[in-house]
XYZ file of C-alpha atoms in Angstrom:
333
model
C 0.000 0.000 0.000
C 1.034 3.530 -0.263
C 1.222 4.272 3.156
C 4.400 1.623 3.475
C 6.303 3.667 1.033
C 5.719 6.891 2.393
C 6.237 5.562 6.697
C 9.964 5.688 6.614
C 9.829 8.687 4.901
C 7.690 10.076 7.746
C 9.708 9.010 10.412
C 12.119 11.690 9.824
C 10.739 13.986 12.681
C 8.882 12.321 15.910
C 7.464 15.533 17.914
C 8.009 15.044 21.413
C 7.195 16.679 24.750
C 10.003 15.295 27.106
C 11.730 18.084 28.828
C 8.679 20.081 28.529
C 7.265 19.259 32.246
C 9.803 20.669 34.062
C 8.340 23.986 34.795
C 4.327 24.604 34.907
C 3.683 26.588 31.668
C 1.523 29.603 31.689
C -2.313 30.035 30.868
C -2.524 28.006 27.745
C -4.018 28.788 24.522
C -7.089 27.524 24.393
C -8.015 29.541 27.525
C -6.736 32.944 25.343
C -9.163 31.615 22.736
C -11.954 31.735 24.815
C -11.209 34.980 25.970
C -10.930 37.096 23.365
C -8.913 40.168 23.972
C -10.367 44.305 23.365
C -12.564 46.241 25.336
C -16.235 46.560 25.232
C -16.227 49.593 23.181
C -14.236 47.250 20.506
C -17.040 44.444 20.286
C -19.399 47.001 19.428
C -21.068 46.108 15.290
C -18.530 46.968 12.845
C -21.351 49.784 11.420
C -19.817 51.866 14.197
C -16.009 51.597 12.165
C -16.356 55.223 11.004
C -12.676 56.066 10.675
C -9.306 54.804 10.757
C -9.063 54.728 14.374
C -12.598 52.784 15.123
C -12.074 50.180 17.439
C -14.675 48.238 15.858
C -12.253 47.053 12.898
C -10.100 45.514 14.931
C -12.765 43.109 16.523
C -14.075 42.651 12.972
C -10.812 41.009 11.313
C -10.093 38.996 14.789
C -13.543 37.657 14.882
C -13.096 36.853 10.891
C -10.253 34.765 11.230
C -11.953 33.353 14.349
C -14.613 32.095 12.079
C -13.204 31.431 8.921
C -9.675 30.479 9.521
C -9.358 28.963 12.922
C -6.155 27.536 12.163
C -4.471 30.892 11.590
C -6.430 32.769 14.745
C -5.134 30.053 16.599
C -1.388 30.722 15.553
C -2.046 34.275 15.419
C -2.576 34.498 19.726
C 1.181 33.129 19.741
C 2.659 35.711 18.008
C 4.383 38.831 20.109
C 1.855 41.401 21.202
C 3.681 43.881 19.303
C 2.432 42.542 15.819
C -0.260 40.133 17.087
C -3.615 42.858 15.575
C -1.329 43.328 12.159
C -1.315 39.871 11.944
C -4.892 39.686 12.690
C -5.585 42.438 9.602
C -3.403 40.661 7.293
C -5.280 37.048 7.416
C -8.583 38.594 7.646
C -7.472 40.414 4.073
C -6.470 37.030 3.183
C -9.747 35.705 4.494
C -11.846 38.391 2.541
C -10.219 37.454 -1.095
C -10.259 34.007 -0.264
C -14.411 34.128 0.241
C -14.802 35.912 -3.034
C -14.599 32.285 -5.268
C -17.605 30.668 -3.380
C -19.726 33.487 -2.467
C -20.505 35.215 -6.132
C -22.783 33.510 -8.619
C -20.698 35.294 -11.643
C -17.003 35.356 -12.248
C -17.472 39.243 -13.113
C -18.486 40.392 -10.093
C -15.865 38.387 -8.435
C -13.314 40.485 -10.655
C -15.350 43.404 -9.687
C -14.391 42.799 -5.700
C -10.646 42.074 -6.963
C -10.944 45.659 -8.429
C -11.947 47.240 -5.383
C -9.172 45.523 -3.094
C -6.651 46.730 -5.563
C -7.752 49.678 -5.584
C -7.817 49.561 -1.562
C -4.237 48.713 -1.497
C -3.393 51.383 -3.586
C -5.361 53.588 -1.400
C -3.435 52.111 1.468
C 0.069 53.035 0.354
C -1.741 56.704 -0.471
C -2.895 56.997 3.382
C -6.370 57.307 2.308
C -7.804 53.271 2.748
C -11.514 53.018 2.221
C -13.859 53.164 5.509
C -14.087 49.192 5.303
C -12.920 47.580 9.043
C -10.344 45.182 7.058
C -8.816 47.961 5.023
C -8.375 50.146 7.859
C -6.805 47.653 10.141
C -4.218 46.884 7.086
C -3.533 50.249 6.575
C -2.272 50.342 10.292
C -0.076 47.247 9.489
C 1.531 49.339 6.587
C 2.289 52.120 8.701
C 3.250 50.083 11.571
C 5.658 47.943 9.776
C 6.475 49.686 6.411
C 5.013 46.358 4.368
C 5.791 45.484 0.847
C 2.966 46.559 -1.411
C 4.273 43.564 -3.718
C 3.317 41.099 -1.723
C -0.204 42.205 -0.998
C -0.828 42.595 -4.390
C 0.156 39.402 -5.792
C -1.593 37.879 -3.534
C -4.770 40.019 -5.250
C -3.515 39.251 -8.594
C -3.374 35.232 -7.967
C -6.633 34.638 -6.577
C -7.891 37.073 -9.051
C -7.089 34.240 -11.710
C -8.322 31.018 -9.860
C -11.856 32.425 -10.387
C -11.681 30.079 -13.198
C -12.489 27.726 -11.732
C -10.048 25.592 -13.317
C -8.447 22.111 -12.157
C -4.197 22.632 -12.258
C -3.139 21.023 -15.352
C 0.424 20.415 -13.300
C 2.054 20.273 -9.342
C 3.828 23.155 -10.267
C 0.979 25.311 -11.034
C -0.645 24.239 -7.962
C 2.791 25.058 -6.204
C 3.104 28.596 -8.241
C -0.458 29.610 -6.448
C 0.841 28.772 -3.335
C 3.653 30.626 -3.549
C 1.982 34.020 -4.454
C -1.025 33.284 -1.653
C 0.568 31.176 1.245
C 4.106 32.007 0.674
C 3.407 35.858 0.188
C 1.164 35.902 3.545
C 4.247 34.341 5.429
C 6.661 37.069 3.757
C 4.337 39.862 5.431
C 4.385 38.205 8.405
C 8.531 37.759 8.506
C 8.225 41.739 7.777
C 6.118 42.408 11.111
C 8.127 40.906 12.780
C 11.001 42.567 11.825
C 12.897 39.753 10.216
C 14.972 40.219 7.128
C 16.742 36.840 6.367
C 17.222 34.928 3.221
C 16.638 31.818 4.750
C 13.766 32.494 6.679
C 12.553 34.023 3.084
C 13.335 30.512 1.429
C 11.620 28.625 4.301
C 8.519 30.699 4.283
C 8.738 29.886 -0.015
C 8.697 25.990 1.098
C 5.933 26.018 3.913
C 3.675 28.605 1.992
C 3.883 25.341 -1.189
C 3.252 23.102 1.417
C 0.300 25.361 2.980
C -0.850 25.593 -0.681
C -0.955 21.850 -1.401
C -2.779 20.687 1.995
C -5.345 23.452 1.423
C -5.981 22.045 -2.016
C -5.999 17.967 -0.624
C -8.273 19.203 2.733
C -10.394 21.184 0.016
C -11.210 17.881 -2.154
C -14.488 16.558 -0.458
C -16.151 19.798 0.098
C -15.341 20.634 -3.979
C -15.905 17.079 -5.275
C -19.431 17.760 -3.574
C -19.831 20.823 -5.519
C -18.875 18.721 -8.883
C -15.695 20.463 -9.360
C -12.067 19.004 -8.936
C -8.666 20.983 -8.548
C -6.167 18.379 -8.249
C -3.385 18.282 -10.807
C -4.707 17.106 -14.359
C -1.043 15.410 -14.940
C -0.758 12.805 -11.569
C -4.632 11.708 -11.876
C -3.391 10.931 -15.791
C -0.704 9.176 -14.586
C -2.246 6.945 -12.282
C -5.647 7.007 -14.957
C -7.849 8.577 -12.492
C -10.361 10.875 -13.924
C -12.385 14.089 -12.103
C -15.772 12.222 -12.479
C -13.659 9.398 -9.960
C -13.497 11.992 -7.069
C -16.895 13.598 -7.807
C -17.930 9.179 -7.424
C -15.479 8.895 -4.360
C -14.242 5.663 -5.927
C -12.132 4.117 -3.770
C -10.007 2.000 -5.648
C -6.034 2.213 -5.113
C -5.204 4.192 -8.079
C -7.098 7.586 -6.290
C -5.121 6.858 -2.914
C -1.869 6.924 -5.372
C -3.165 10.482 -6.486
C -3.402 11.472 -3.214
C -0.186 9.613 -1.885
C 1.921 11.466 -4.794
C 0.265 15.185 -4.208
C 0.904 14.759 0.188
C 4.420 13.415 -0.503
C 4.935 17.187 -2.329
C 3.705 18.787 0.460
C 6.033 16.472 2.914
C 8.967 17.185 0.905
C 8.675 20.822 1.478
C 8.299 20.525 4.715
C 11.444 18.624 4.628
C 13.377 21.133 3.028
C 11.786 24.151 5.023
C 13.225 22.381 8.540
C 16.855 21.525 6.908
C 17.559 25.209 7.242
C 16.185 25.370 10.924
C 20.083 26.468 12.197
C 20.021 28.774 9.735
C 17.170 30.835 10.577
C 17.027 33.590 13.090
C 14.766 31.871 16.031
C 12.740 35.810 15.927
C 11.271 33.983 12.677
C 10.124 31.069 13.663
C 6.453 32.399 15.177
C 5.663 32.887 11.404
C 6.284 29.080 11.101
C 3.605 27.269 13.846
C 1.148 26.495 10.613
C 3.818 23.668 10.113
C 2.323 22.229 12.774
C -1.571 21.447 11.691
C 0.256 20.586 8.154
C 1.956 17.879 9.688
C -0.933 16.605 11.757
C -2.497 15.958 8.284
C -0.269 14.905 6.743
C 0.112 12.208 9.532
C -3.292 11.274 9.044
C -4.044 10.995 5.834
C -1.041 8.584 6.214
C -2.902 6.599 8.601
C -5.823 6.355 6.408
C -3.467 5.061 3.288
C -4.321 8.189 1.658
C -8.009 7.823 1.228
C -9.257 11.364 0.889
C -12.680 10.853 2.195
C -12.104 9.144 5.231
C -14.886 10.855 7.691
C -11.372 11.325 10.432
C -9.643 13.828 7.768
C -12.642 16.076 8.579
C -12.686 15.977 12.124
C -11.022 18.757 13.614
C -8.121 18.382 16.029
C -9.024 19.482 19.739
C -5.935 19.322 20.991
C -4.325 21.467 17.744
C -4.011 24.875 20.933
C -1.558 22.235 22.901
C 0.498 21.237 20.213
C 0.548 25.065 18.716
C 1.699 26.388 22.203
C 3.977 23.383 22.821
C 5.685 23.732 19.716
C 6.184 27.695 20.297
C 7.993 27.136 23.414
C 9.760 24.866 22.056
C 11.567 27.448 19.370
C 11.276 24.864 16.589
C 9.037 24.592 13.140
């Protein structure tokens, strides 16, 4: 089976916790996530954002992310204080574009939204953002931290074109997404926090790839529901699989050998992202703790020899806050 070809290449890295008990760690994550930080004046509706200093916004892209990316709130709380709400504006941005594909009935009024975030970035740079709670809090990011327009607006520019709707004809066009969405988020976030490293640049390149080619796998049942398939055109050729097989959830070995090959990608960068660990400045490696809820799937989707649909691969990990805060005390990615 595929899963005995890929275990020894797993067993590279075996987290562990020993050493860790020695002194009682502090109030642990999942507490923080329960109570969410900001006054009551910043819960308040996000009608009352009337300016760029409305505490309102602020609550807006925190509860976003809380909502719609749990997995990045989550890593989000561990970051230093002193960058934490930028963070917070710059996945809820992410957040925003990345709810345009499913939520419009037409492609052109999808480009229509593109339009007006490019034109909000622009706006950005020019001091003058838009009075929308996202844009504002970004615009306080820029100033804060003196981000790279670039990045922001590939990151416009690439979903702009997967509006398509389009499966990847190869891995590499998958992996060329990734790198202006994922990979471009993590740049950002290396800029709040005031690192400026070539290899932290080249390990935020691998893990945004790897990001990029989970979010694609974990993506497969809810799109195969919708009729529609993503995964790269050339591996289901190779192993003869065809879209209308996922859309069927066959379940014969050729789709786990789809799968297999497309998580051993993602693996692989991974791979090469930690062989530069004692290069990196340990100030970057808070950018990094997504590595850790790409491994956990990767290590199950393992355990399931690749089957896709297996009901586990969509249960969500409760004890993701340990391992997130574990693994940040731990100085490590």
């Amino acid at each position: 089976m595929a899963s005995s070809m890929l275990g020894s290449a797993y067993g590279w890295w075996r987290p562990g916790v020993v050493g860790l008990c020695h002194r009682r760690p502090p109030r642990g994550l999942w507490a923080r996530a329960r109570r969410l930080p900001g006054t009551t004046a910043a819960r308040r509706s996000v009608a009352v954002a009337s300016g760029p200093g409305a505490p309102g916004s602020a609550h807006y892209c925190l509860e976003l992310l809380r909502k719609r990316d749990y997995e990045s709130y989550l890593c989000s709380l561990l970051l230093p204080a002193e960058c934490r709400s930028s963070v917070f504006a710059l996945r809820a941005f992410n957040v925003e574009l990345a709810q345009v594909k499913d939520s419009v009935s037409e492609k052109t009024i999808g480009l229509m939204r593109m339009q007006f975030w490019k034109k909000a970035v622009e706006d950005i740079y020019c001091d003058n953002p838009p009075q929308q709670p996202v844009a504002i809090e970004l615009w306080k990011a820029v100033k804060r931290h003196n981000l790279t327009k670039r990045w922001l607006m590939k990151i416009i520019d690439e979903r702009e074109k997967n509006l398509d709707d389009k499966a990847y004809h190869n891995i590499q066009e998958l992996e060329n997404y990734a790198e202006n969405t994922q990979s471009c988020l993590l740049y950002l976030t290396l800029e709040m926090l005031g690192v400026k490293d070539l290899h932290a640049d080249h390990v935020a390149s691998h893990i945004g790839k790897a990001q990029g080619i989970v979010t694609c796998l974990r993506a497969t049942p809810y799109h195969g529901s919708r009729r529609k398939v993503f995964l790269p055109m050339d591996i289901c050729a190779m192993h003869g699989v065809s879209q209308e097989d996922f859309i069927r959830r066959n379940q014969d070995k050729n789709m786990r050998d789809v799968i297999y090959d497309i998580a051993s990608q993602a693996h692989l960068h991974l791979k090469h992202a930690r062989s530069f660990h004692k290069s990196v400045p340990v100030k970057a490696f808070p950018a990094f703790l997504q590595t850790v809820s790409l491994e956990d799937y990767l290590k199950k989707i393992q355990r399931v020899d690749f089957d896709i649909f297996h009901p586990s691969l969509q249960q969500k990990n409760t004890l993701l806050p340990l391992s997130l805060y574990i693994q940040s005390w731990r100085k490590r990615y």
